[in-house]
Amino acid sequence: MRLVLVGPPGAGKGTQAQFIASNLSIPKISTGDIFRANVSGGTELGKLAKTYMDRGDLVPDEVTIAMVRDRLGEDDAQDGFLLDGFPRNVRQAEILRDMLKDWGQALDLVLNLVVDDDEVVRRLAGRRTCGQCGRIWHVEFDDKKDDVCDACGGKLFQRDDDKEDTVRHRLEVYQEQTAPLISFYADEGILKGVDATGPVEEITQRAMEVLRPFAG
Ligand SMILES: [Zn+2]
């Protein structure tokens, strides 16, 4: 099964990607992993990407696409894959479609993790990080009432990334950038939404119910 996973920050996409890929026995291919592998492996693309990253610039689309093409060409990806973090925009989606078509392949499904903004804010803005050991606590889910780490006694703080205003801004940016991608896949007729609220295992179960009819 050839699958793309999309979802807003705070939807638990990374975790779901792992569970779903392992349930379907397909490799999870995230752009983060591909980048790290190319950079640490010292490939030509990795060296090229590093020149941009070292300058603090965004790695150009072409480099990312070339890395994805290499990765999807590997043996373990021939019978299916789960892509996480790619494509990010309609242009990349079109390139991916054409790339697969050249290989006689096509995406089976794009799974969209659906969580409403208030739920994401509740999840992320409730996080408190320990300044000493780095452990993350949640004011609601861990019933954390004081600002002391139960593991090491360090002082807890709220990361800037987790502040409500920042979270809401990230969600706006995400919706703006992703809405065209979602409609692209809706038009292609391969978009399925999954309710991504509730416990992690329940979300995986719901996702598998959607995916099973499409799995080999
Ligand atoms: Zn701690």
mmCIF file of N, CA and C and ligand atoms in Angstrom, residues 130-135 137 149-156, ligand 1:
data_model
loop_
_atom_site.group_PDB
_atom_site.id
_atom_site.type_symbol
_atom_site.label_atom_id
_atom_site.label_comp_id
_atom_site.label_asym_id
_atom_site.label_seq_id
_atom_site.Cartn_x
_atom_site.Cartn_y
_atom_site.Cartn_z
ATOM 1 N N CYS A 130 10.715 20.163 31.641
ATOM 2 C CA CYS A 130 11.649 20.282 32.760
ATOM 3 C C CYS A 130 12.952 20.903 32.263
ATOM 4 N N GLY A 131 13.350 21.995 32.907
ATOM 5 C CA GLY A 131 14.568 22.695 32.511
ATOM 6 C C GLY A 131 15.824 21.895 32.827
ATOM 7 N N GLN A 132 15.675 20.868 33.675
ATOM 8 C CA GLN A 132 16.849 20.102 34.102
ATOM 9 C C GLN A 132 17.007 18.804 33.304
ATOM 10 N N CYS A 133 15.939 17.975 33.244
ATOM 11 C CA CYS A 133 16.085 16.673 32.568
ATOM 12 C C CYS A 133 15.368 16.631 31.217
ATOM 13 N N GLY A 134 14.596 17.679 30.893
ATOM 14 C CA GLY A 134 13.971 17.754 29.575
ATOM 15 C C GLY A 134 12.666 16.988 29.462
ATOM 16 N N ARG A 135 12.270 16.309 30.538
ATOM 17 C CA ARG A 135 11.040 15.536 30.477
ATOM 18 C C ARG A 135 9.831 16.475 30.311
ATOM 19 N N TRP A 137 5.821 17.211 30.855
ATOM 20 C CA TRP A 137 4.629 16.894 31.643
ATOM 21 C C TRP A 137 3.448 17.644 31.039
ATOM 22 N N CYS A 149 9.414 19.163 38.526
ATOM 23 C CA CYS A 149 9.500 17.882 37.832
ATOM 24 C C CYS A 149 9.488 16.739 38.855
ATOM 25 N N ASP A 150 8.532 15.797 38.707
ATOM 26 C CA ASP A 150 8.454 14.679 39.645
ATOM 27 C C ASP A 150 9.606 13.696 39.458
ATOM 28 N N ALA A 151 10.290 13.788 38.321
ATOM 29 C CA ALA A 151 11.375 12.842 38.057
ATOM 30 C C ALA A 151 12.689 13.306 38.679
ATOM 31 N N CYS A 152 12.976 14.615 38.588
ATOM 32 C CA CYS A 152 14.304 15.066 39.024
ATOM 33 C C CYS A 152 14.247 16.282 39.942
ATOM 34 N N GLY A 153 13.060 16.831 40.162
ATOM 35 C CA GLY A 153 12.961 18.001 41.044
ATOM 36 C C GLY A 153 13.279 19.317 40.356
ATOM 37 N N GLY A 154 13.567 19.261 39.057
ATOM 38 C CA GLY A 154 13.869 20.489 38.298
ATOM 39 C C GLY A 154 12.632 21.359 38.141
ATOM 40 N N LYS A 155 12.862 22.592 37.674
ATOM 41 C CA LYS A 155 11.746 23.519 37.511
ATOM 42 C C LYS A 155 11.159 23.384 36.104
ATOM 43 N N LEU A 156 9.827 23.351 36.035
ATOM 44 C CA LEU A 156 9.160 23.215 34.743
ATOM 45 C C LEU A 156 8.901 24.584 34.126
HETATM 46 ZN ZN ZN B 1 13.174 16.800 35.343
#
